[in-house]
Each structure stands twice: as C-alpha cells, then as structure tokens.
PDB file of C-alpha atoms and ligand atoms in Angstrom:
ATOM      1  CA  MET E1140     123.832   0.071  21.992  1.00 43.00           C
ATOM      2  CA  ILE E1141     122.661   1.022  18.512  1.00 51.00           C
ATOM      3  CA  PRO E1142     119.537  -0.950  17.543  1.00 55.00           C
ATOM      4  CA  LEU E1143     119.095  -2.589  14.174  1.00 56.00           C
ATOM      5  CA  ALA E1144     116.975  -0.616  11.718  1.00 54.00           C
ATOM      6  CA  VAL E1145     115.101  -3.719  10.650  1.00 56.00           C
ATOM      7  CA  ASP E1146     113.872  -6.614  12.721  1.00 58.00           C
ATOM      8  CA  ALA E1147     115.756  -9.675  11.462  1.00 57.00           C
ATOM      9  CA  ALA E1148     112.526 -11.697  11.483  1.00 56.00           C
ATOM     10  CA  THR E1149     110.771  -9.243   9.150  1.00 55.00           C
ATOM     11  CA  ALA E1150     113.833  -8.121   7.187  1.00 54.00           C
ATOM     12  CA  PHE E1151     112.021  -8.518   3.862  1.00 61.00           C
ATOM     13  CA  GLN E1152     109.477  -5.943   4.985  1.00 68.00           C
ATOM     14  CA  LEU E1153     109.985  -2.252   5.680  1.00 75.00           C
ATOM     15  CA  PRO E1154     111.245  -1.187   9.142  1.00 81.00           C
ATOM     16  CA  PRO E1155     108.623  -0.644  11.898  1.00 82.00           C
ATOM     17  CA  GLN E1156     106.320   2.356  11.502  1.00 85.00           C
ATOM     18  CA  ALA E1157     107.178   4.691  14.369  1.00 88.00           C
ATOM     19  CA  THR E1158     104.863   7.538  13.337  1.00 89.00           C
ATOM     20  CA  ASP E1159     101.457   8.118  11.694  1.00 88.00           C
ATOM     21  CA  TYR E1160     103.372   9.666   8.844  1.00 90.00           C
ATOM     22  CA  ALA E1161     105.282   6.412   8.287  1.00 90.00           C
ATOM     23  CA  ALA E1162     101.978   4.576   7.850  1.00 89.00           C
ATOM     24  CA  ARG E1163     100.736   7.121   5.275  1.00 91.00           C
ATOM     25  CA  TYR E1164     104.098   6.973   3.540  1.00 91.00           C
ATOM     26  CA  ASP E1165     103.903   3.188   3.273  1.00 90.00           C
ATOM     27  CA  THR E1166     100.400   3.417   1.778  1.00 92.00           C
ATOM     28  CA  LEU E1167     101.712   5.632  -1.015  1.00 93.00           C
ATOM     29  CA  PHE E1168     104.721   3.375  -1.428  1.00 90.00           C
ATOM     30  CA  SER E1169     102.460   0.311  -1.742  1.00 90.00           C
ATOM     31  CA  VAL E1170     100.257   2.018  -4.327  1.00 92.00           C
ATOM     32  CA  LEU E1171     103.347   2.894  -6.398  1.00 92.00           C
ATOM     33  CA  PHE E1172     104.868  -0.544  -6.001  1.00 91.00           C
ATOM     34  CA  TRP E1173     101.771  -2.667  -6.681  1.00 92.00           C
ATOM     35  CA  GLY E1174     100.613  -0.218  -9.393  1.00 92.00           C
ATOM     36  CA  SER E1175     103.941  -0.789 -11.139  1.00 93.00           C
ATOM     37  CA  VAL E1176     103.556  -4.552 -10.768  1.00 95.00           C
ATOM     38  CA  PHE E1177     100.015  -4.341 -12.223  1.00 95.00           C
ATOM     39  CA  PHE E1178     101.038  -2.323 -15.280  1.00 92.00           C
ATOM     40  CA  PHE E1179     104.111  -4.468 -15.809  1.00 96.00           C
ATOM     41  CA  VAL E1180     101.934  -7.556 -16.034  1.00 97.00           C
ATOM     42  CA  VAL E1181      99.230  -5.859 -18.148  1.00 94.00           C
ATOM     43  CA  LEU E1182     101.730  -4.453 -20.667  1.00 93.00           C
ATOM     44  CA  ILE E1183     104.583  -6.936 -20.792  1.00 96.00           C
ATOM     45  CA  GLY E1184     102.306 -10.012 -20.544  1.00 96.00           C
ATOM     46  CA  PRO E1185     100.327  -9.461 -23.809  1.00 96.00           C
ATOM     47  CA  MET E1186     103.467  -8.122 -25.506  1.00 96.00           C
ATOM     48  CA  THR E1187     105.268 -11.390 -24.803  1.00 96.00           C
ATOM     49  CA  TYR E1188     102.213 -13.378 -25.911  1.00 96.00           C
ATOM     50  CA  PHE E1189     101.867 -11.468 -29.223  1.00 93.00           C
ATOM     51  CA  ALA E1190     105.590 -11.701 -29.923  1.00 93.00           C
ATOM     52  CA  ILE E1191     105.406 -15.457 -29.700  1.00 92.00           C
ATOM     53  CA  ARG E1192     101.916 -15.977 -31.213  1.00 90.00           C
ATOM     54  CA  TYR E1193     102.451 -13.747 -34.263  1.00 85.00           C
ATOM     55  CA  ARG E1194     106.159 -14.248 -34.850  1.00 84.00           C
ATOM     56  CA  ARG E1195     107.245 -14.618 -38.454  1.00 78.00           C
ATOM     57  CA  LYS E1196     107.364 -18.369 -39.007  1.00 77.00           C
ATOM     58  CA  ASP E1197     108.366 -18.752 -42.597  1.00 73.00           C
ATOM     59  CA  ASP E1198     111.513 -16.889 -43.644  1.00 72.00           C
ATOM     60  CA  ASP E1199     110.567 -17.059 -47.331  1.00 67.00           C
ATOM     61  CA  ALA E1200     107.061 -15.612 -47.012  1.00 71.00           C
ATOM     62  CA  PRO E1201     106.944 -11.895 -47.884  1.00 73.00           C
ATOM     63  CA  ALA E1202     105.911  -9.576 -45.046  1.00 71.00           C
ATOM     64  CA  LYS E1203     102.214  -8.756 -45.341  1.00 73.00           C
ATOM     65  CA  PRO E1204     101.549  -5.020 -45.940  1.00 73.00           C
ATOM     66  CA  THR E1205      99.523  -3.195 -43.261  1.00 72.00           C
ATOM     67  CA  PRO E1206      95.972  -2.679 -44.575  1.00 76.00           C
ATOM     68  CA  HIS E1207      95.194   0.972 -45.458  1.00 75.00           C
ATOM     69  CA  GLU E1208      92.401   1.369 -42.924  1.00 74.00           C
ATOM     70  CA  LEU E1209      94.667   0.231 -40.043  1.00 77.00           C
ATOM     71  CA  THR E1210      96.698   3.401 -39.377  1.00 81.00           C
ATOM     72  CA  HIS E1211      95.527   4.366 -35.911  1.00 84.00           C
ATOM     73  CA  ASN E1212      92.583   4.305 -33.543  1.00 87.00           C
ATOM     74  CA  THR E1213      91.766   7.757 -32.140  1.00 90.00           C
ATOM     75  CA  ALA E1214      89.598   6.465 -29.325  1.00 93.00           C
ATOM     76  CA  VAL E1215      92.280   4.062 -28.061  1.00 91.00           C
ATOM     77  CA  GLU E1216      94.989   6.723 -28.323  1.00 93.00           C
ATOM     78  CA  LEU E1217      92.983   9.322 -26.416  1.00 95.00           C
ATOM     79  CA  PHE E1218      92.193   6.733 -23.786  1.00 93.00           C
ATOM     80  CA  TRP E1219      95.861   5.910 -23.355  1.00 89.00           C
ATOM     81  CA  ILE E1220      96.850   9.563 -23.171  1.00 94.00           C
ATOM     82  CA  PHE E1221      94.313  10.629 -20.547  1.00 95.00           C
ATOM     83  CA  VAL E1222      94.316   7.597 -18.275  1.00 92.00           C
ATOM     84  CA  PRO E1223      98.090   7.800 -17.550  1.00 91.00           C
ATOM     85  CA  LEU E1224      97.824  11.599 -17.303  1.00 96.00           C
ATOM     86  CA  VAL E1225      95.214  11.299 -14.575  1.00 96.00           C
ATOM     87  CA  LEU E1226      97.206   8.541 -12.842  1.00 93.00           C
ATOM     88  CA  VAL E1227     100.465  10.496 -12.709  1.00 94.00           C
ATOM     89  CA  MET E1228      98.692  13.710 -11.641  1.00 97.00           C
ATOM     90  CA  VAL E1229      97.072  11.834  -8.748  1.00 96.00           C
ATOM     91  CA  LEU E1230     100.480  10.430  -7.730  1.00 95.00           C
ATOM     92  CA  PHE E1231     102.045  13.878  -8.034  1.00 96.00           C
ATOM     93  CA  GLY E1232      99.372  15.508  -5.888  1.00 97.00           C
ATOM     94  CA  TRP E1233      99.549  12.736  -3.306  1.00 96.00           C
ATOM     95  CA  GLY E1234     103.367  12.859  -3.148  1.00 95.00           C
ATOM     96  CA  TYR E1235     103.419  16.660  -2.981  1.00 96.00           C
ATOM     97  CA  TYR E1236     100.925  16.643  -0.134  1.00 94.00           C
ATOM     98  CA  GLN E1237     103.046  14.153   1.826  1.00 93.00           C
ATOM     99  CA  TYR E1238     106.258  16.065   1.124  1.00 93.00           C
ATOM    100  CA  SER E1239     104.696  19.273   2.454  1.00 93.00           C
ATOM    101  CA  ASP E1240     103.457  17.331   5.436  1.00 89.00           C
ATOM    102  CA  ALA E1241     106.990  16.104   6.243  1.00 91.00           C
ATOM    103  CA  THR E1242     108.785  19.420   5.789  1.00 91.00           C
ATOM    104  CA  ILE E1243     106.411  22.086   7.192  1.00 93.00           C
ATOM    105  CA  ALA E1244     106.546  21.760  10.987  1.00 93.00           C
ATOM    106  CA  PRO E1245     103.754  22.896  13.328  1.00 93.00           C
ATOM    107  CA  ALA E1246     104.451  26.157  15.182  1.00 92.00           C
ATOM    108  CA  ASN E1247     104.768  24.478  18.596  1.00 93.00           C
ATOM    109  CA  ALA E1248     107.551  22.103  17.460  1.00 94.00           C
ATOM    110  CA  MET E1249     110.791  21.872  19.453  1.00 95.00           C
ATOM    111  CA  THR E1250     113.677  22.668  17.124  1.00 96.00           C
ATOM    112  CA  ILE E1251     116.809  20.519  17.396  1.00 97.00           C
ATOM    113  CA  ARG E1252     119.797  21.529  15.302  1.00 97.00           C
ATOM    114  CA  VAL E1253     121.469  18.635  13.481  1.00 97.00           C
ATOM    115  CA  THR E1254     124.980  18.976  12.064  1.00 96.00           C
ATOM    116  CA  GLY E1255     126.737  16.358   9.980  1.00 95.00           C
ATOM    117  CA  MET E1256     130.529  16.418   9.799  1.00 93.00           C
ATOM    118  CA  ILE E1257     133.604  14.428   8.819  1.00 91.00           C
ATOM    119  CA  LYS E1258     136.058  16.334  11.047  1.00 82.00           C
ATOM    120  CA  PRO E1259     137.258  15.536  13.596  1.00 79.00           C
ATOM    121  CA  SER E1260     135.305  12.418  12.693  1.00 84.00           C
ATOM    122  CA  TRP E1261     132.244  11.178  10.772  1.00 90.00           C
ATOM    123  CA  GLN E1262     129.360  11.983  13.063  1.00 92.00           C
ATOM    124  CA  TRP E1263     126.053  13.672  13.779  1.00 94.00           C
ATOM    125  CA  GLU E1264     125.867  16.396  16.410  1.00 93.00           C
ATOM    126  CA  PHE E1265     122.612  17.559  18.002  1.00 95.00           C
ATOM    127  CA  GLU E1266     122.027  20.903  19.701  1.00 95.00           C
ATOM    128  CA  TYR E1267     118.990  21.477  21.904  1.00 95.00           C
ATOM    129  CA  PRO E1268     117.256  24.826  22.474  1.00 93.00           C
ATOM    130  CA  ASP E1269     119.055  25.154  25.860  1.00 89.00           C
ATOM    131  CA  GLY E1270     122.458  24.794  24.146  1.00 89.00           C
ATOM    132  CA  THR E1271     123.120  21.198  25.232  1.00 90.00           C
ATOM    133  CA  VAL E1272     125.121  19.342  22.579  1.00 90.00           C
ATOM    134  CA  THR E1273     124.796  15.555  22.249  1.00 90.00           C
ATOM    135  CA  SER E1274     125.777  12.710  19.943  1.00 88.00           C
ATOM    136  CA  GLU E1275     122.485  10.835  20.089  1.00 90.00           C
ATOM    137  CA  VAL E1276     119.096  12.452  20.014  1.00 95.00           C
ATOM    138  CA  HIS E1277     116.327  11.937  22.571  1.00 96.00           C
ATOM    139  CA  VAL E1278     112.847  13.388  22.114  1.00 96.00           C
ATOM    140  CA  PRO E1279     109.857  13.554  24.461  1.00 96.00           C
ATOM    141  CA  ILE E1280     106.513  11.987  23.575  1.00 94.00           C
ATOM    142  CA  GLY E1281     103.741  14.518  23.097  1.00 88.00           C
ATOM    143  CA  ARG E1282     105.487  17.373  21.345  1.00 92.00           C
ATOM    144  CA  PRO E1283     106.360  17.660  17.654  1.00 95.00           C
ATOM    145  CA  VAL E1284     110.092  17.816  16.928  1.00 96.00           C
ATOM    146  CA  LYS E1285     111.661  19.702  14.070  1.00 96.00           C
ATOM    147  CA  PHE E1286     115.174  18.881  12.932  1.00 97.00           C
ATOM    148  CA  LEU E1287     117.035  21.817  11.416  1.00 96.00           C
ATOM    149  CA  ILE E1288     119.744  20.106   9.425  1.00 97.00           C
ATOM    150  CA  THR E1289     123.061  21.318   8.058  1.00 97.00           C
ATOM    151  CA  SER E1290     126.622  20.142   7.440  1.00 96.00           C
ATOM    152  CA  LYS E1291     130.065  21.454   8.354  1.00 94.00           C
ATOM    153  CA  ASP E1292     131.845  20.159   5.290  1.00 93.00           C
ATOM    154  CA  THR E1293     130.324  17.938   2.637  1.00 94.00           C
ATOM    155  CA  LEU E1294     126.938  16.456   1.668  1.00 96.00           C
ATOM    156  CA  HIS E1295     125.427  14.076   4.200  1.00 97.00           C
ATOM    157  CA  SER E1296     121.864  12.838   4.521  1.00 97.00           C
ATOM    158  CA  PHE E1297     119.984  12.625   7.807  1.00 97.00           C
ATOM    159  CA  TYR E1298     117.926   9.440   7.616  1.00 96.00           C
ATOM    160  CA  ALA E1299     115.621   7.747  10.134  1.00 94.00           C
ATOM    161  CA  PRO E1300     114.050   4.729   8.392  1.00 91.00           C
ATOM    162  CA  ALA E1301     111.422   4.075  11.096  1.00 90.00           C
ATOM    163  CA  MET E1302     110.137   7.629  10.560  1.00 91.00           C
ATOM    164  CA  ARG E1303     110.379   7.280   6.754  1.00 91.00           C
ATOM    165  CA  LEU E1304     112.192  10.606   6.752  1.00 91.00           C
ATOM    166  CA  LYS E1305     115.422  11.466   4.975  1.00 93.00           C
ATOM    167  CA  MET E1306     116.888  14.859   4.162  1.00 95.00           C
ATOM    168  CA  ASP E1307     120.166  16.054   2.689  1.00 96.00           C
ATOM    169  CA  ALA E1308     122.516  17.881   5.054  1.00 97.00           C
ATOM    170  CA  VAL E1309     124.018  20.618   2.892  1.00 96.00           C
ATOM    171  CA  PRO E1310     126.919  22.890   3.894  1.00 96.00           C
ATOM    172  CA  GLY E1311     125.853  26.542   4.018  1.00 95.00           C
ATOM    173  CA  ARG E1312     122.152  25.792   4.092  1.00 95.00           C
ATOM    174  CA  PHE E1313     119.448  24.572   6.490  1.00 95.00           C
ATOM    175  CA  THR E1314     117.053  21.821   5.527  1.00 95.00           C
ATOM    176  CA  SER E1315     114.474  20.264   7.817  1.00 94.00           C
ATOM    177  CA  TRP E1316     111.989  17.535   8.592  1.00 95.00           C
ATOM    178  CA  TRP E1317     109.733  17.082  11.573  1.00 95.00           C
ATOM    179  CA  PHE E1318     107.751  14.343  13.209  1.00 94.00           C
ATOM    180  CA  GLU E1319     105.461  13.699  16.141  1.00 92.00           C
ATOM    181  CA  PRO E1320     107.093  11.221  18.570  1.00 90.00           C
ATOM    182  CA  LYS E1321     104.509   8.620  19.629  1.00 87.00           C
ATOM    183  CA  GLU E1322     105.962   5.096  19.843  1.00 86.00           C
ATOM    184  CA  PRO E1323     108.604   4.880  22.591  1.00 92.00           C
ATOM    185  CA  GLY E1324     111.770   3.121  21.485  1.00 91.00           C
ATOM    186  CA  ALA E1325     115.245   3.501  20.050  1.00 92.00           C
ATOM    187  CA  TYR E1326     115.521   3.999  16.300  1.00 92.00           C
ATOM    188  CA  GLN E1327     118.520   3.868  14.001  1.00 92.00           C
ATOM    189  CA  ILE E1328     119.798   7.020  12.304  1.00 94.00           C
ATOM    190  CA  PHE E1329     121.978   6.708   9.229  1.00 94.00           C
ATOM    191  CA  CYS E1330     123.917   8.935   6.931  1.00 96.00           C
ATOM    192  CA  ALA E1331     122.376   8.137   3.559  1.00 96.00           C
ATOM    193  CA  GLU E1332     124.783  10.063   1.337  1.00 95.00           C
ATOM    194  CA  TYR E1333     128.244   8.672   0.647  1.00 95.00           C
ATOM    195  CA  CYS E1334     130.600  11.114   2.375  1.00 95.00           C
ATOM    196  CA  GLY E1335     133.976   9.373   2.693  1.00 90.00           C
ATOM    197  CA  ASP E1336     135.872   6.547   4.366  1.00 87.00           C
ATOM    198  CA  ALA E1337     133.797   6.152   7.531  1.00 87.00           C
ATOM    199  CA  HIS E1338     130.416   6.966   5.937  1.00 92.00           C
ATOM    200  CA  SER E1339     129.011   3.597   6.974  1.00 90.00           C
ATOM    201  CA  GLN E1340     129.920   4.305  10.615  1.00 88.00           C
ATOM    202  CA  MET E1341     128.174   7.688  10.592  1.00 91.00           C
ATOM    203  CA  ARG E1342     125.244   6.480  12.637  1.00 90.00           C
ATOM    204  CA  SER E1343     123.333   7.600  15.668  1.00 92.00           C
ATOM    205  CA  VAL E1344     120.239   6.766  17.693  1.00 93.00           C
ATOM    206  CA  LEU E1345     116.907   8.508  17.990  1.00 95.00           C
ATOM    207  CA  VAL E1346     115.295   7.692  21.345  1.00 95.00           C
ATOM    208  CA  VAL E1347     111.601   8.422  21.833  1.00 95.00           C
ATOM    209  CA  GLU E1348     110.748   8.443  25.556  1.00 95.00           C
ATOM    210  CA  PRO E1349     108.324   9.943  28.104  1.00 96.00           C
ATOM    211  CA  LYS E1350     108.822  13.587  29.026  1.00 94.00           C
ATOM    212  CA  GLU E1351     110.289  12.863  32.501  1.00 95.00           C
ATOM    213  CA  ALA E1352     112.936  10.465  31.124  1.00 95.00           C
ATOM    214  CA  PHE E1353     113.785  12.953  28.393  1.00 95.00           C
ATOM    215  CA  GLU E1354     114.282  15.805  30.846  1.00 93.00           C
ATOM    216  CA  ARG E1355     116.483  13.660  33.085  1.00 91.00           C
ATOM    217  CA  TRP E1356     118.606  12.674  30.081  1.00 91.00           C
ATOM    218  CA  LEU E1357     118.922  16.272  28.898  1.00 92.00           C
ATOM    219  CA  GLY E1358     120.001  17.347  32.389  1.00 88.00           C
ATOM    220  CA  GLU E1359     122.722  14.680  32.504  1.00 84.00           C
ATOM    221  CA  ASN E1360     124.043  15.832  29.176  1.00 83.00           C
ATOM    222  CA  ALA E1361     124.014  19.540  29.963  1.00 79.00           C
ATOM    223  CA  ASP E1362     127.415  19.093  31.657  1.00 80.00           C
ATOM    224  CA  PRO E1363     128.909  15.632  31.068  1.00 79.00           C
ATOM    225  CA  SER E1364     132.179  16.632  32.786  1.00 80.00           C
ATOM    226  CA  LYS E1365     130.312  16.088  36.099  1.00 79.00           C
ATOM    227  CA  LEU E1366     130.023  12.364  35.331  1.00 82.00           C
ATOM    228  CA  PRO E1367     132.644   9.855  36.598  1.00 86.00           C
ATOM    229  CA  PRO E1368     135.667  10.166  34.233  1.00 88.00           C
ATOM    230  CA  ALA E1369     135.199   6.750  32.554  1.00 90.00           C
ATOM    231  CA  GLU E1370     131.538   7.530  31.754  1.00 88.00           C
ATOM    232  CA  TRP E1371     132.446  10.976  30.502  1.00 87.00           C
ATOM    233  CA  GLY E1372     135.163   9.318  28.392  1.00 90.00           C
ATOM    234  CA  ARG E1373     132.576   7.037  26.798  1.00 89.00           C
ATOM    235  CA  LYS E1374     130.445  10.068  25.933  1.00 86.00           C
ATOM    236  CA  ILE E1375     133.438  11.733  24.276  1.00 88.00           C
ATOM    237  CA  TYR E1376     134.215   8.478  22.433  1.00 90.00           C
ATOM    238  CA  GLU E1377     130.667   8.298  21.063  1.00 84.00           C
ATOM    239  CA  GLY E1378     129.980  11.990  20.772  1.00 79.00           C
ATOM    240  CA  LYS E1379     132.248  14.993  20.819  1.00 80.00           C
ATOM    241  CA  GLY E1380     135.378  13.090  19.803  1.00 83.00           C
ATOM    242  CA  GLY E1381     133.542  10.839  17.359  1.00 82.00           C
ATOM    243  CA  CYS E1382     136.265   8.219  17.970  1.00 87.00           C
ATOM    244  CA  VAL E1383     133.594   5.522  17.434  1.00 86.00           C
ATOM    245  CA  ALA E1384     133.647   6.092  13.673  1.00 83.00           C
ATOM    246  CA  CYS E1385     137.173   4.670  13.359  1.00 86.00           C
ATOM    247  CA  HIS E1386     137.890   2.763  16.609  1.00 90.00           C
ATOM    248  CA  SER E1387     135.768  -0.118  17.862  1.00 90.00           C
ATOM    249  CA  ILE E1388     135.746  -1.172  21.515  1.00 90.00           C
ATOM    250  CA  ASP E1389     134.988  -4.859  20.917  1.00 89.00           C
ATOM    251  CA  GLY E1390     138.142  -5.821  19.005  1.00 87.00           C
ATOM    252  CA  SER E1391     136.551  -5.637  15.554  1.00 86.00           C
ATOM    253  CA  PRO E1392     138.662  -3.856  12.928  1.00 81.00           C
ATOM    254  CA  ARG E1393     137.743  -0.410  11.614  1.00 83.00           C
ATOM    255  CA  VAL E1394     139.760   2.336   9.946  1.00 83.00           C
ATOM    256  CA  GLY E1395     141.874   2.602  13.109  1.00 86.00           C
ATOM    257  CA  PRO E1396     142.917   0.044  15.759  1.00 88.00           C
ATOM    258  CA  SER E1397     140.260  -1.240  18.173  1.00 90.00           C
ATOM    259  CA  TRP E1398     140.671   0.094  21.706  1.00 91.00           C
ATOM    260  CA  LYS E1399     139.886  -3.240  23.317  1.00 91.00           C
ATOM    261  CA  GLY E1400     142.782  -4.479  25.435  1.00 89.00           C
ATOM    262  CA  LEU E1401     145.115  -1.691  24.307  1.00 88.00           C
ATOM    263  CA  TRP E1402     145.696  -0.106  27.700  1.00 89.00           C
ATOM    264  CA  GLY E1403     149.110  -0.997  29.127  1.00 88.00           C
ATOM    265  CA  SER E1404     150.080  -3.127  26.131  1.00 89.00           C
ATOM    266  CA  THR E1405     153.264  -2.765  24.115  1.00 89.00           C
ATOM    267  CA  ARG E1406     152.551  -1.571  20.607  1.00 87.00           C
ATOM    268  CA  MET E1407     154.460  -2.388  17.449  1.00 87.00           C
ATOM    269  CA  LEU E1408     154.902   0.831  15.505  1.00 88.00           C
ATOM    270  CA  ALA E1409     155.015   1.306  11.763  1.00 86.00           C
ATOM    271  CA  ASP E1410     158.697   2.325  11.884  1.00 86.00           C
ATOM    272  CA  GLY E1411     159.678  -0.972  13.571  1.00 86.00           C
ATOM    273  CA  THR E1412     160.093   0.421  17.094  1.00 89.00           C
ATOM    274  CA  THR E1413     157.713  -0.187  19.994  1.00 88.00           C
ATOM    275  CA  ALA E1414     155.801   2.008  22.415  1.00 88.00           C
ATOM    276  CA  VAL E1415     153.987   1.329  25.671  1.00 89.00           C
ATOM    277  CA  PHE E1416     150.324   2.271  25.431  1.00 89.00           C
ATOM    278  CA  ASP E1417     150.208   4.638  28.423  1.00 89.00           C
ATOM    279  CA  GLU E1418     148.950   8.143  29.248  1.00 88.00           C
ATOM    280  CA  ASN E1419     151.576   9.912  27.185  1.00 88.00           C
ATOM    281  CA  TYR E1420     151.145   7.647  24.187  1.00 89.00           C
ATOM    282  CA  VAL E1421     147.408   8.430  24.173  1.00 89.00           C
ATOM    283  CA  MET E1422     147.965  12.165  24.603  1.00 89.00           C
ATOM    284  CA  GLU E1423     150.513  12.213  21.802  1.00 89.00           C
ATOM    285  CA  SER E1424     148.325  10.095  19.502  1.00 88.00           C
ATOM    286  CA  VAL E1425     145.394  12.452  20.002  1.00 90.00           C
ATOM    287  CA  TYR E1426     147.396  15.624  19.365  1.00 90.00           C
ATOM    288  CA  GLU E1427     149.889  14.312  16.794  1.00 89.00           C
ATOM    289  CA  PRO E1428     148.288  11.180  15.344  1.00 87.00           C
ATOM    290  CA  GLN E1429     150.739  10.946  12.447  1.00 84.00           C
ATOM    291  CA  LYS E1430     153.824  10.761  14.679  1.00 85.00           C
ATOM    292  CA  LYS E1431     153.768   7.207  16.098  1.00 85.00           C
ATOM    293  CA  LYS E1432     151.500   5.152  13.896  1.00 85.00           C
ATOM    294  CA  ALA E1433     150.755   1.599  14.904  1.00 86.00           C
ATOM    295  CA  LYS E1434     151.915  -1.218  12.660  1.00 85.00           C
ATOM    296  CA  GLY E1435     149.200  -2.146  10.172  1.00 84.00           C
ATOM    297  CA  PHE E1436     147.659   1.341  10.271  1.00 85.00           C
ATOM    298  CA  GLU E1437     150.292   3.159   8.215  1.00 81.00           C
ATOM    299  CA  ASN E1438     147.568   4.665   6.026  1.00 79.00           C
ATOM    300  CA  GLY E1439     145.553   6.049   8.952  1.00 78.00           C
ATOM    301  CA  PHE E1440     144.374   9.549   8.179  1.00 78.00           C
ATOM    302  CA  MET E1441     143.392  10.690  11.683  1.00 84.00           C
ATOM    303  CA  ASN E1442     143.368  14.451  12.243  1.00 83.00           C
ATOM    304  CA  SER E1443     144.866  16.229  15.232  1.00 87.00           C
ATOM    305  CA  TYR E1444     142.446  17.000  18.083  1.00 88.00           C
ATOM    306  CA  LYS E1445     144.444  20.003  19.262  1.00 86.00           C
ATOM    307  CA  GLY E1446     141.957  22.705  20.183  1.00 83.00           C
ATOM    308  CA  ILE E1447     139.106  20.167  20.126  1.00 85.00           C
ATOM    309  CA  LEU E1448     139.818  17.950  23.158  1.00 88.00           C
ATOM    310  CA  ASP E1449     141.613  19.354  26.195  1.00 87.00           C
ATOM    311  CA  GLU E1450     143.746  17.493  28.774  1.00 87.00           C
ATOM    312  CA  ARG E1451     140.793  16.777  31.079  1.00 87.00           C
ATOM    313  CA  GLU E1452     138.869  15.224  28.223  1.00 88.00           C
ATOM    314  CA  ILE E1453     141.851  13.112  27.174  1.00 90.00           C
ATOM    315  CA  HIS E1454     142.154  11.924  30.769  1.00 89.00           C
ATOM    316  CA  ALA E1455     138.472  10.899  30.678  1.00 90.00           C
ATOM    317  CA  ILE E1456     139.113   8.936  27.462  1.00 90.00           C
ATOM    318  CA  ILE E1457     142.056   7.195  29.137  1.00 91.00           C
ATOM    319  CA  GLU E1458     139.847   6.195  32.074  1.00 91.00           C
ATOM    320  CA  PHE E1459     137.333   4.824  29.565  1.00 92.00           C
ATOM    321  CA  MET E1460     140.089   2.891  27.742  1.00 91.00           C
ATOM    322  CA  LYS E1461     141.142   1.278  31.020  1.00 91.00           C
ATOM    323  CA  THR E1462     137.677  -0.319  31.264  1.00 91.00           C
ATOM    324  CA  LEU E1463     138.059  -1.994  27.828  1.00 91.00           C
ATOM    325  CA  LYS E1464     139.874  -5.147  28.879  1.00 87.00           C
TER     326      LYS E1464
HETATM  327 CU1  LIG P 123     127.875  11.413   6.157  1.00 78.36          CU
HETATM  328 CU2  LIG P 123     127.693   9.595   4.657  1.00 78.36          CU
END
C-alpha cells in the first residue's frame, strides 16, 4: 500500500523529515519564508500607513512642490543597497552549499538507476547494481544511496518529499541525488513534472529498512517468476506492466476499467456486442488493446504489450485478476 506523503493530522506542516538533510533544508526554507514575512510587514506596513496618513485630502489644493534640499539621502541609499546585497549573497551561498550537498554523493554510495517512462505505462523503474529491476525502491539503513535518474521519453521529475529531494528525469541525460537512509519507514515518491494523462498515478514507494530485510527483499525480486503466479501477477501489475497507472483494483475509476470483479463477467463492448472476460479476452486485450474496447472506454489509448509481456506473464496477471473479487 502506498503511504500518504503527509500525515493528515499535520497536513498544514511539511511532510516528516526522514533525513538530516531534510532538517537542514527546512531550516533554510523557514529562514526564507519568515524573512519574506518580516520584510513584507516592514515594507508594506509603513507604505500602507503613509498612503492613508498623507493622502491628498483637498482636491482643490495645489500639490506642494518638493523642497530643493530633499532630492535624496546618500546614507540611506547606500544602506539599502548593501544590506539586501549581503542578505541575498548569504542566501545564495547557503542554497548553493545545500544543493552541492544533495547532488554530490559520497564515494561509497550504492547507485540505483531510476528510469521514468510513459510507455508501456506511466511508471518509475529501479535497477540495482546486481541487475534486479523493481517498481518500488528499497534501501538499507547505514549506506548512502545515490539515484542516477533518467527518462525513456519525456520530462519527469523524481520527487521524495520526506527527503526534500526532487530532480528532473531528462531523456538522454543522467541527473542524480543521494541521501543517507536513517529513519525506517515507507515514503511516497511522486512524479513532479506534468508528463501526460496518468501523471498523477506515476507514483512509487521508497522503503527504508534494516540491511537484512533489504537483502531478503532484493533476493525475492531477483526472479519474481519463482513466486506463486497470483503474486507474480501483482508484481507485474504494479511494476513491469505498470497496469496500476490506468487500472485500479478496488473498483475506483481511472483511465481504464477497474479490474475488480471483472474475471468471468460479461462485458459490454463499445461496438454494442458483448464478450466474456476470460483468458483469451485478457490475452487479446493485452496484445491488441484497440480491438475490443469496453463500453465507456472508447477513448482508451492503451498501447500493445507485444514484446513486453509474454504468455507466462499474462497468465500470472490472469491469476492475479481472479483474486480481485
Ligand atoms: Cu512522469 Cu509526471
């Protein structure tokens, strides 16, 4: 289950701080925010007061000429040039230091490749140093992790609010951020760059866990085809197939029909005929999704999975569908 990024009870506040970096980031954010509030009050407050206090009351009275000696005040002007200059240089230096901190990983970091994509579906894919490919990312406590980020197609943005880290995923280029996993837990990952119809569903989970749990998880994912078919099917649904972006399993509507209760049912098709939702209907819908569209989903834009999912994988998905009563 994907956790919420923000605790509902503290939704006004920022998400939890899952790293030391997040705490430092929030300090800088607070300085910027409350500094802006301070200067807003100091500047706009007197301005409002003067505008009211010294407004022109009598329309007939001629405007008073500015006295000759009142042209400028060098001391005040210099003050108001150098004070903001120092303030913005401090903020620049501080921000630059934190940016370097977030993007230059220590040499002993474990590198995980992150790829954003919209085909076959909107999703994040993670590749570990041993070649294991997964749809959610687990990391062990006690070793820095570097994400090497790219995209297969268009601009995405790899965003983990609890880590206060966000980086564009750009086709044809690698970008990166790193962090030191400390607080165990499951944290939301978003795509923070609008990338098409199912952008809002392009989510994943970052799980921080002890080394032993991480290694067990990685081992299970090295070859998911060894799992019972229904469990493997769920992994394909969430991961490799990315079906989750367009098909819910709880009956809620998305771009495509929910899978809940579909198995064995009789489907109304867009052309007015019907079809039984069985093995061959699933196989055909995966390989030629435009052929027998369900009623109400005439505008579905699903791509063919030919060459992406083989017959064994489709069978696993079918076994998973059977569990969604
Ligand atoms: Cu990928 Cu938005």
